[in-house]
Coordinates of C-alpha atoms and ligand atoms in Angstrom, one line a residue:
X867 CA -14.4 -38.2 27.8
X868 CA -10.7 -38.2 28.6
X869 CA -9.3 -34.9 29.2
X870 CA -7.1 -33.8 25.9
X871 CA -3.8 -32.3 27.3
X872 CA -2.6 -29.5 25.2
X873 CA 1.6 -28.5 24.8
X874 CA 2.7 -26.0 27.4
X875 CA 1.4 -22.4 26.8
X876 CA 4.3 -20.4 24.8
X877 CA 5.3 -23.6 22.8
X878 CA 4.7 -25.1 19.7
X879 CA 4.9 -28.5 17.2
X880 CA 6.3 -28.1 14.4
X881 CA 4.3 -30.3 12.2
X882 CA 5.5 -32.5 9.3
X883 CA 4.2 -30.0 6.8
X884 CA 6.2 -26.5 8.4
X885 CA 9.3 -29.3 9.1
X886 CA 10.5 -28.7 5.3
X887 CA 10.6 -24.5 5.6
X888 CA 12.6 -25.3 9.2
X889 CA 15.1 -27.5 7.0
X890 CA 15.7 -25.1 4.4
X891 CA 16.3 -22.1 6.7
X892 CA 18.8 -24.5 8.3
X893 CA 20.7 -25.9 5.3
X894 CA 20.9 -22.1 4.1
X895 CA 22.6 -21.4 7.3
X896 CA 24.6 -24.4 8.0
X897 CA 25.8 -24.0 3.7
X898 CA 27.2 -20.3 5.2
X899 CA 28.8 -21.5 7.9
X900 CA 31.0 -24.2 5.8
X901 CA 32.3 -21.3 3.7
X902 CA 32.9 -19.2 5.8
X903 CA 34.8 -21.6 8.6
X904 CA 32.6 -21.7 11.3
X905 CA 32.0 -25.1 12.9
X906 CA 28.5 -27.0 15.4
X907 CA 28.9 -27.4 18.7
X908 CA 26.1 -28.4 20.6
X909 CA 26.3 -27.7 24.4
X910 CA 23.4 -29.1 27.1
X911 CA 19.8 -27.4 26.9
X912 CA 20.3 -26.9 30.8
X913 CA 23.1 -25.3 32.6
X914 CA 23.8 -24.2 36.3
X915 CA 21.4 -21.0 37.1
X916 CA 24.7 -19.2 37.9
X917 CA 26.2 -19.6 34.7
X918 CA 23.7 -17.2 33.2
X919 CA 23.2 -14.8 36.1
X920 CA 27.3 -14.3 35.9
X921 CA 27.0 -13.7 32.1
X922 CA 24.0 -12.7 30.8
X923 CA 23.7 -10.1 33.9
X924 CA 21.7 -10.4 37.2
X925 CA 20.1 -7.3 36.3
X926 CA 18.9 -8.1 33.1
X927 CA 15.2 -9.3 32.6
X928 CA 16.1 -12.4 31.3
X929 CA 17.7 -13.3 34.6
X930 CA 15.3 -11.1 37.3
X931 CA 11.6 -12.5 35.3
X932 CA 12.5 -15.5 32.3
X933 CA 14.3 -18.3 34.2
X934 CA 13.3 -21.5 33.8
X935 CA 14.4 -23.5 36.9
X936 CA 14.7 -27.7 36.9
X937 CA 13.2 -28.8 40.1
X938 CA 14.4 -32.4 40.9
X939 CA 12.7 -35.2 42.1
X940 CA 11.9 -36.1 45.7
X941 CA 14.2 -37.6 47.8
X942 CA 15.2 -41.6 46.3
X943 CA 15.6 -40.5 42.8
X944 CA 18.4 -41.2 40.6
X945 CA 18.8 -37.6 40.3
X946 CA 19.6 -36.7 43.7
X947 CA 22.2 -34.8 43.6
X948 CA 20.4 -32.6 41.7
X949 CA 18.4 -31.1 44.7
X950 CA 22.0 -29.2 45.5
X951 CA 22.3 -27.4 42.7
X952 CA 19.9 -24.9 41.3
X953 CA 20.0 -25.3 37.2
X954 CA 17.9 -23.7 34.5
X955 CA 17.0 -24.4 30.7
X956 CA 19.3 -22.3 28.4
X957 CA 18.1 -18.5 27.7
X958 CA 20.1 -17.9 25.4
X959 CA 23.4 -19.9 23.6
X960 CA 26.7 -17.5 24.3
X961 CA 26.9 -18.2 28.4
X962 CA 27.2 -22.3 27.1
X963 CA 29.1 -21.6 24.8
X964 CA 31.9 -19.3 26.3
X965 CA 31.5 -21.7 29.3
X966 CA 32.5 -24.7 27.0
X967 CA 35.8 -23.1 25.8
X968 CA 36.8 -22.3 29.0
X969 CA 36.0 -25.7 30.3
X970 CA 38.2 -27.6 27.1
X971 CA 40.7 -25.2 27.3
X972 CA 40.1 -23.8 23.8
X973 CA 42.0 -21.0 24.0
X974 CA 45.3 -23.7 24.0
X975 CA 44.5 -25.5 21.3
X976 CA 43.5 -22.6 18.7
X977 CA 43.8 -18.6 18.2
X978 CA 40.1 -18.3 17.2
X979 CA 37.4 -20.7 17.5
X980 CA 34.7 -20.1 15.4
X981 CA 31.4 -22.0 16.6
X982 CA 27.5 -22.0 15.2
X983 CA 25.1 -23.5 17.4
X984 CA 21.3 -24.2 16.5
X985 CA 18.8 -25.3 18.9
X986 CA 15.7 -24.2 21.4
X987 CA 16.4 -21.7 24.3
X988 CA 13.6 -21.3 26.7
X989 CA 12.6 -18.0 28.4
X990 CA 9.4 -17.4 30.4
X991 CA 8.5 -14.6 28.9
X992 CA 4.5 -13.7 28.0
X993 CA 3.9 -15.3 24.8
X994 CA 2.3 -13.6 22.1
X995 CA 2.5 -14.0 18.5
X996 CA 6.7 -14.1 17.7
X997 CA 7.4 -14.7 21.6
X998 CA 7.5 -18.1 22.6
X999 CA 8.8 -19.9 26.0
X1000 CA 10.5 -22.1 24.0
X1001 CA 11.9 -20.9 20.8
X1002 CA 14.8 -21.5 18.5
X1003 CA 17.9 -20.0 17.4
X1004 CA 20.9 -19.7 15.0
X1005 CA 23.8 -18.7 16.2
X1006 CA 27.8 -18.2 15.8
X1007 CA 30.4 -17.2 18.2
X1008 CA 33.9 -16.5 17.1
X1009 CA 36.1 -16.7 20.4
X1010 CA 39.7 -16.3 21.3
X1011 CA 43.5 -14.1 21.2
X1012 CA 43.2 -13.5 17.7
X1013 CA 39.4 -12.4 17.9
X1014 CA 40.3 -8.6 18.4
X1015 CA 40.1 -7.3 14.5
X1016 CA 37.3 -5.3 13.6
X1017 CA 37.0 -7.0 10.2
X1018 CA 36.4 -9.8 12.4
X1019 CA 33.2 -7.9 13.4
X1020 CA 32.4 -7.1 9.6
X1021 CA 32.6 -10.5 8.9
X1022 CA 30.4 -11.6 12.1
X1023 CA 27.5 -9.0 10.7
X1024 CA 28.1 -10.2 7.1
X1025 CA 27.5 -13.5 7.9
X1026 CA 24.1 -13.0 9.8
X1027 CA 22.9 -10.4 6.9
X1028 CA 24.0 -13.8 4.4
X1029 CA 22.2 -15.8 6.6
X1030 CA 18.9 -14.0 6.5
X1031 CA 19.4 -13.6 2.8
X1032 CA 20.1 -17.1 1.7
X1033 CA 16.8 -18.2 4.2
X1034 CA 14.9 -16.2 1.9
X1035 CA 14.2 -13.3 4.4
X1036 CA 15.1 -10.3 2.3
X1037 CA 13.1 -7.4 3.9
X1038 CA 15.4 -6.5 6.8
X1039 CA 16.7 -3.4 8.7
X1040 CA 20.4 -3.4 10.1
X1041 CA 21.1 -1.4 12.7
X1042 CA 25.1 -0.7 14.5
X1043 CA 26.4 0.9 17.3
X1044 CA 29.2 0.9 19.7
X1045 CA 29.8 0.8 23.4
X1046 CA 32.9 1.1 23.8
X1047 CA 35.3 -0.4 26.2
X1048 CA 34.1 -0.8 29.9
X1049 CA 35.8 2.8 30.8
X1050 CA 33.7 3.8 27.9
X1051 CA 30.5 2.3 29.2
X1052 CA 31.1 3.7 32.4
X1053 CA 31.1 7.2 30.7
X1054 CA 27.9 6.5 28.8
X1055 CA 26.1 5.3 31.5
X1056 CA 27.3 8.5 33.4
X1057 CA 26.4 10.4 30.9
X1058 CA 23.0 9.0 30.6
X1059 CA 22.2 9.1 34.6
X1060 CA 22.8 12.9 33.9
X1061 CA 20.5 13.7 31.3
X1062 CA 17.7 11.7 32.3
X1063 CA 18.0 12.5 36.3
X1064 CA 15.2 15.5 35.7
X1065 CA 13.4 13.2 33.6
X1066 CA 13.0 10.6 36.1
X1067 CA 9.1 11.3 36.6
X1068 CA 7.9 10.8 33.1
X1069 CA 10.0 7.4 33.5
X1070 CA 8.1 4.1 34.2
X1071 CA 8.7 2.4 37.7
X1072 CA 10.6 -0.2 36.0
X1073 CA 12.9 2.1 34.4
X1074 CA 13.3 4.1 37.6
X1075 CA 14.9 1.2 38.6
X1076 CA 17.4 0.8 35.7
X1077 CA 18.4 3.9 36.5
X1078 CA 20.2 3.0 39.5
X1079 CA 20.9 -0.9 38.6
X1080 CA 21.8 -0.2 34.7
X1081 CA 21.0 2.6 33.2
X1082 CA 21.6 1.7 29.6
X1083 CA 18.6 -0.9 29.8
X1084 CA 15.9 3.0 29.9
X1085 CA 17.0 3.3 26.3
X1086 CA 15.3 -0.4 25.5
X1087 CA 12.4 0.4 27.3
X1088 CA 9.1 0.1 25.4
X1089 CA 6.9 2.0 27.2
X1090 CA 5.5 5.1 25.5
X1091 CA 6.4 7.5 28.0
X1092 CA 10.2 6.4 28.6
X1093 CA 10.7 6.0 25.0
X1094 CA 9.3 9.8 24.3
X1095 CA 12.1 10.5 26.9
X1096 CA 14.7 8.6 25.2
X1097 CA 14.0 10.2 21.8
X1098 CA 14.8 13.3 23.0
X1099 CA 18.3 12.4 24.5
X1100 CA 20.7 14.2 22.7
X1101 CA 23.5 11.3 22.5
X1102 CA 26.7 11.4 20.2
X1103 CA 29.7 9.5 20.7
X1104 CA 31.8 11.7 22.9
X1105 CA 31.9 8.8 25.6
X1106 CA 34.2 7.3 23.7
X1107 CA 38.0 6.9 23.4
X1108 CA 39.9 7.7 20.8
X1109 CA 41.0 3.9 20.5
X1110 CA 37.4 2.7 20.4
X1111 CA 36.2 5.3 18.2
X1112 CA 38.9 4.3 15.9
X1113 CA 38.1 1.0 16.3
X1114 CA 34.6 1.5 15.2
X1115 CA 35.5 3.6 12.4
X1116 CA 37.3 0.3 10.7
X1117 CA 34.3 -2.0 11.3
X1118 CA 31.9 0.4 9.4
X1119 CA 34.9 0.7 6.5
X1120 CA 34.9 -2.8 6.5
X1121 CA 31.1 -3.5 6.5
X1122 CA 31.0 -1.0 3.6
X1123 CA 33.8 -2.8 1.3
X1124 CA 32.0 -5.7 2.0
X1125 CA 28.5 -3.3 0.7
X1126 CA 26.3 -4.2 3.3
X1127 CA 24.2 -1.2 4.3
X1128 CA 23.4 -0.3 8.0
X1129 CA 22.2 2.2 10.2
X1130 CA 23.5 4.3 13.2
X1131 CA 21.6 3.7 16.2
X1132 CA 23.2 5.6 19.4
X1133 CA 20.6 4.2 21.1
X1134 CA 21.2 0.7 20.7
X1135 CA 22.0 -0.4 23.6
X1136 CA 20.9 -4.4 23.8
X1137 CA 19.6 -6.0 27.3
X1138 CA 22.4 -8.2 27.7
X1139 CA 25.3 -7.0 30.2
X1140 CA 27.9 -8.9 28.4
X1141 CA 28.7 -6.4 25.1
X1142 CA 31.4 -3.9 24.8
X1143 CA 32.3 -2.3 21.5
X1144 CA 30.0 -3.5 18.5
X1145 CA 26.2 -3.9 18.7
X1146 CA 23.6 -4.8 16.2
X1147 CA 20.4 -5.7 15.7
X1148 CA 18.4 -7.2 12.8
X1149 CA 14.7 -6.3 12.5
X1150 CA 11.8 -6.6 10.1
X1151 CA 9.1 -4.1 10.6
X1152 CA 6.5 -6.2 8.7
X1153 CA 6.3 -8.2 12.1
X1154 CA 4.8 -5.8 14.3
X1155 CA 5.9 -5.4 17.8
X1156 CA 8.1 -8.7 17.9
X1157 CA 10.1 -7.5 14.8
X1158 CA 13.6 -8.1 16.2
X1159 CA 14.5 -11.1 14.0
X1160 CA 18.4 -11.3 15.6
X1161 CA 20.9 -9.2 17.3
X1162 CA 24.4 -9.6 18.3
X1163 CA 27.9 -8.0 19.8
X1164 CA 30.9 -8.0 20.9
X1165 CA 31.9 -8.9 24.7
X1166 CA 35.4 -8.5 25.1
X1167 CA 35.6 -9.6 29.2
X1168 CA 32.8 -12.2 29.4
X1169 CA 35.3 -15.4 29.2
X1170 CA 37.6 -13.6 31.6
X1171 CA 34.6 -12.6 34.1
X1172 CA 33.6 -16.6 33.7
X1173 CA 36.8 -18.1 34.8
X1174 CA 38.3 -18.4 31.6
X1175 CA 41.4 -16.8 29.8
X1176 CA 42.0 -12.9 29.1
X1177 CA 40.6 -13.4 25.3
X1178 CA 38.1 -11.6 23.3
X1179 CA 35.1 -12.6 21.5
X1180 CA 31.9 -11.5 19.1
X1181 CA 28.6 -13.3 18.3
X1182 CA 25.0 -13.4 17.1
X1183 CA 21.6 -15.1 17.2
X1184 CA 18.9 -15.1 14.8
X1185 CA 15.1 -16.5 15.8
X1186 CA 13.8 -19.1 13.5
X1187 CA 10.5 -18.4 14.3
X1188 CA 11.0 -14.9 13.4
X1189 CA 12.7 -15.5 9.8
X1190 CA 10.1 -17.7 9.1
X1191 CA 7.8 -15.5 10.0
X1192 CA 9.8 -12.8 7.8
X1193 CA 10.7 -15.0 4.8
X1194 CA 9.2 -14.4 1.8
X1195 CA 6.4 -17.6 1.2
X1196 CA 7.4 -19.1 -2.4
X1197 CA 10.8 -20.4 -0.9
X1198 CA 9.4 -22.8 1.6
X1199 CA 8.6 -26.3 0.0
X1200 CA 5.2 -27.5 1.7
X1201 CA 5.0 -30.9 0.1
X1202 CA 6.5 -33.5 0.5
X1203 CA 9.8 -34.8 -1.0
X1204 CA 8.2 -38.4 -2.5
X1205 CA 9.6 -38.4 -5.8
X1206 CA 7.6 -42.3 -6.6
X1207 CA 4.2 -43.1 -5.4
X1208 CA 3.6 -46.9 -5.8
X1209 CA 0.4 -47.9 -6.0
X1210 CA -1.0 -51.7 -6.3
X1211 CA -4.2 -52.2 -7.8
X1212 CA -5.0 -55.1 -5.6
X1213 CA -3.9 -56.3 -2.7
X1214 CA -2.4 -59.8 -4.6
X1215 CA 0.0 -57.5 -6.3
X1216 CA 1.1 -56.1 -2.7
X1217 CA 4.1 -58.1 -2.6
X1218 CA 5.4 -57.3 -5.6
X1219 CA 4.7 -53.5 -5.3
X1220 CA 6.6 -53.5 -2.1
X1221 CA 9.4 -54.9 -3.9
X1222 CA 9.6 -52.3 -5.9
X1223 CA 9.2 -49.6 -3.2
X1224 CA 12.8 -51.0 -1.0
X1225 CA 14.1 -51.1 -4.8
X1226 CA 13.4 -47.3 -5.2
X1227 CA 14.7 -46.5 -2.2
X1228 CA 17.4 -48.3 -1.9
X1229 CA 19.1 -46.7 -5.3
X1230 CA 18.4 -43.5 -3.6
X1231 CA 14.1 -42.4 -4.7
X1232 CA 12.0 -40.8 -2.4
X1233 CA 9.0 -43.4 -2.6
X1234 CA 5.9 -44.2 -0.6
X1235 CA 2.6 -46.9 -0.9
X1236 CA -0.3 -46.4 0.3
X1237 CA -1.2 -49.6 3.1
X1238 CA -4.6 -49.9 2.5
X1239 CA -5.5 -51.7 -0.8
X1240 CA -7.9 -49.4 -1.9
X1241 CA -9.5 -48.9 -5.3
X1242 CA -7.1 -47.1 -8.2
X1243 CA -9.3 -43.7 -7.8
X1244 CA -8.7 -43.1 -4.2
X1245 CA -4.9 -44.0 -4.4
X1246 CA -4.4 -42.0 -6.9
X1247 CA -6.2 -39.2 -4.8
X1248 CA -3.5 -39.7 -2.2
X1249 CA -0.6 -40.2 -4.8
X1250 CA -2.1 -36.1 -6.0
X1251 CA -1.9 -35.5 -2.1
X1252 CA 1.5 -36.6 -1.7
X1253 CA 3.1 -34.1 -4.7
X1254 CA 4.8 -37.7 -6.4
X1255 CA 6.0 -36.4 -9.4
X1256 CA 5.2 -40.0 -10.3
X1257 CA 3.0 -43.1 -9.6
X1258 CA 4.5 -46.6 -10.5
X1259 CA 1.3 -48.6 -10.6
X1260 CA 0.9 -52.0 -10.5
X1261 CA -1.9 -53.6 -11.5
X1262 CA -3.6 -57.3 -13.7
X1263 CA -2.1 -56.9 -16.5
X1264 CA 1.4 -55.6 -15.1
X1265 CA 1.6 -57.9 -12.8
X1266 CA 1.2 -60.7 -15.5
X1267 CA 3.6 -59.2 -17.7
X1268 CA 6.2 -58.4 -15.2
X1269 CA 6.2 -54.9 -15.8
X1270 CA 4.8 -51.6 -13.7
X1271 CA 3.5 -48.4 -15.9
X1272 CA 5.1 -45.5 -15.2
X1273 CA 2.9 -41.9 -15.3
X1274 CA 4.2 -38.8 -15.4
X1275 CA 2.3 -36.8 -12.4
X1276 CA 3.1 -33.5 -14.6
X1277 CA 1.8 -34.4 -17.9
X1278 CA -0.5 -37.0 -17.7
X1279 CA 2.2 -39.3 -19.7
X1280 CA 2.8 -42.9 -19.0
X1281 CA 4.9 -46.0 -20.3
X1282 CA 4.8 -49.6 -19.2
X1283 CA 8.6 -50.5 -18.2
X1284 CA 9.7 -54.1 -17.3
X1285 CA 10.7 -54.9 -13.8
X1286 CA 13.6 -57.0 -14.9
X1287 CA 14.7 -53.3 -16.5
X1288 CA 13.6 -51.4 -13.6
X1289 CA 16.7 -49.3 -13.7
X1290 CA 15.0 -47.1 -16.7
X1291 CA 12.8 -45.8 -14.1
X1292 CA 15.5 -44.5 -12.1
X1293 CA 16.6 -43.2 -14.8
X1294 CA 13.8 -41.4 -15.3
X1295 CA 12.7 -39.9 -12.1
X1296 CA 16.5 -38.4 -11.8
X1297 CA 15.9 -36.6 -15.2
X1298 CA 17.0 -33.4 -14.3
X1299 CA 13.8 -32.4 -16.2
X1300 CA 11.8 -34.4 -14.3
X1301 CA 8.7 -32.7 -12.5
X1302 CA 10.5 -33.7 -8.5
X1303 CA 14.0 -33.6 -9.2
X1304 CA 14.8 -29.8 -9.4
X1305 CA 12.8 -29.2 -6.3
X1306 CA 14.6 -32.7 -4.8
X1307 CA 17.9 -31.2 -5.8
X1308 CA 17.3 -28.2 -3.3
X1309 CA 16.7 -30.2 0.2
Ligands
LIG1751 P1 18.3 -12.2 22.2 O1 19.1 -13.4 22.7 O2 17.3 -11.7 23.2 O3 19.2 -11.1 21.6 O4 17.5 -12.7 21.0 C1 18.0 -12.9 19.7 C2 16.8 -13.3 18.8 O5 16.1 -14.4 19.2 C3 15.7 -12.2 18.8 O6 16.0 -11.2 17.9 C4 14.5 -13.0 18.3 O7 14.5 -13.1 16.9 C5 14.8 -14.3 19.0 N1 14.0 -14.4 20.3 C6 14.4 -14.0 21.5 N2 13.4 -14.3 22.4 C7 12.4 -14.9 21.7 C8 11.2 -15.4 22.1 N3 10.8 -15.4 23.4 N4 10.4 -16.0 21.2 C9 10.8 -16.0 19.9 N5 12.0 -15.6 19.5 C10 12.8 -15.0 20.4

């Protein structure tokens, strides 16, 4: 026996029949983003390695444990040149993307570039169910001078709360916090190093570490000891400046005029260096310990610390996996989109049937045939299988007559039509009563 070989641990297909829920949650994004004026960029799925230790921070455990690293080929391949650089498959979207705008000189050619990306990001984390190596996300980034309003951050939030919503993930918990500028950070993460420097034995060795490297990271910490420490932390917002408290003061006005309900979290902190000012996170809690289903922020120095132009910027990313995970079942389609199954009761009417199949198609059907000219019972087993609102059959007496009968999947109905008049059978498949068509209408 050959040896079977199996997709990489921590990935997965996505089969034909989980394709349509992937498509859904996509058009319900991608419908969001045309209204509210954010546009695709797509950006390599491998970058150089120091791209994402500048940005997404050396210290971080994306960075220090999750890289992915390309190794090139030996000496004599095309890709050569390769061996001298040291580049990784994308983590994460926001170092690509920031990298881009600096690279095209965005910030000359518009005040605020608003961007959506959608696509896998690979991290080698230890897969479990929710935590993949390679997994996908949706994401926006709104970039540039004019990106400093906080109703700018309202609308950022909105539109991942909208996002979830419209994907049919209704069963969500938001939660928001601020950092502050980087003086207020710097504050904080004094602040912190204080309180928890006579609870440095009940913290694990990992977070022992943060301590020193970045502190902020002990408040993420999942392990049970650190995180009896952190609830104990009495933390309020006294870190911060007036101007920043201000500042968050109008993004919670505006996320309430725009009625989307939130929580407080001092503690939210997020792993990523990058963020100043707003943070938030998206969670379900009906998916166990992987329940963060997207999180986001604002980094107001990260295109600066890249290269790039003094300008501001705010972003999130949501995991596909996750929502579907989180979405509730009935709004995924699992069949199918054939509207026609065509079915020829003998293989002497094949030629005709087929006819009629590129006709279908071509004025815009969803229609399929089954190959094999097998007998009427078993093709219409597979016309059942395929969820055909209807079966245009063609069989003796049809094909002698010139005409094809017509059934009707959802009642049991049928009528013979002529071919020369097979318009009516457009006609009646677009019906907008028609078993398919409503459930066509929505892909
Ligand atoms: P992050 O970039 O870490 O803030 O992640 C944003 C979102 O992407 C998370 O809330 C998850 O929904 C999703 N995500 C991150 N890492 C993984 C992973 N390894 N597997 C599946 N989804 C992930």
């Amino acid at each position: 026996m050959e040896k079977i070989i199996s997709s990489p641990r921590g990935t997965s297909d996505i089969l034909p029949e989980e394709v349509l829920g992937w498509q859904f949650v996509e058009k319900a994004a991608r419908r969001q983003f045309l209204y509210y004026g954010y546009r695709e960029i797509r950006t390599p799925l491998f970058e150089e390695t120091e791209l994402f230790a500048r940005s997404v921070g050396q210290t971080s455990d994306i960075v220090q444990k999750q890289m992915l690293n390309l190794a090139a080929q030996g000496a004599g391949s095309d890709a050569d040149d390769m061996k001298n650089s040291l580049l990784s498959l994308r983590p994460e979207g926001t170092a690509s993307i920031v990298r881009s705008y600096i690279q095209n000189n965005l910030d000359k050619k518009e005040r605020l570039s608003k961007w959506f990306y959608i696509g896998p990001m690979f991290r080698g984390e230890r897969p479990q169910k929710g935590r993949l190596r390679q997994f996908h996300q949706i994401g926006v980034e709104a970039i540039g001078p004019d990106s400093g309003s906080p109703y700018l951050d309202a609308e950022v939030i909105g539109l991942s709360v909208c996002i979830l919503r419209e994907s049919g993930v209704d069963d969500f918990n938001l939660k928001l916090n601020t950092l502050g500028t980087l003086e207020d950070k710097e504050n904080f993460s004094k602040y912190l190093r204080s309180v928890l420097s006579s609870r440095l034995d009940a913290l694990c060795p990992d977070c022992r570490n943060r301590y020193e490297r970045n502190v902020f990271r002990v408040l993420d910490c999942k392990n049970k000891s650190c995180k009896e420490v952190v609830k104990d932390l009495q933390l309020d917002y006294s870190y911060l400046s007036e101007t920043s408290r201000n500042y968050y003061e109008s993004v919670k006005a505006a996320l309430d005029s725009l009625g989307i309900v939130y929580q407080e979290d001092p503690r939210l902190v997020r792993g990523l260096d990058y963020y100043t000012h707003t943070v938030f996170e998206l969670s379900c809690s009906r998916l166990g310990s992987q329940d963060a289903l997207g999180a986001g922020g604002r980094y107001n120095h990260l295109v600066k610390e890249l290269g790039g132009p003094d300008v501001g910027a705010i972003g999130f990313a949501l995991g596909m996996e996750r929502m579907l995970l989180a979405k509730a079942e009935d709004a995924t389609l699992k069949s199918s989109p054939v509207q026609v199954y065509v079915v020829a009761l003998d293989e002497k009417f094949f030629p005709r049937a087929f006819q009629l199949l590129q006709f279908l198609r071509k004025k815009e059907i969803s229609a399929d045939i089954n190959f094999s000219s097998s007998g009427l019972k078993s093709q219409m087993r597979q016309a059942n299988k395929s969820g055909a609102g209807f079966v245009a059959m063609i069989g003796e007496e049809e094909f002698i007559q010139g005409k094809v009968t017509l059934k009707n999947m959802a009642d049991g109905s049928q009528e013979q039509i002529l071919l020369d008049e097979a318009e009516k059978i457009i006609k009646i498949v677009k019906e907008p009563e028609s078993p398919r068509a409503r459930e066509f209408e929505k892909l």
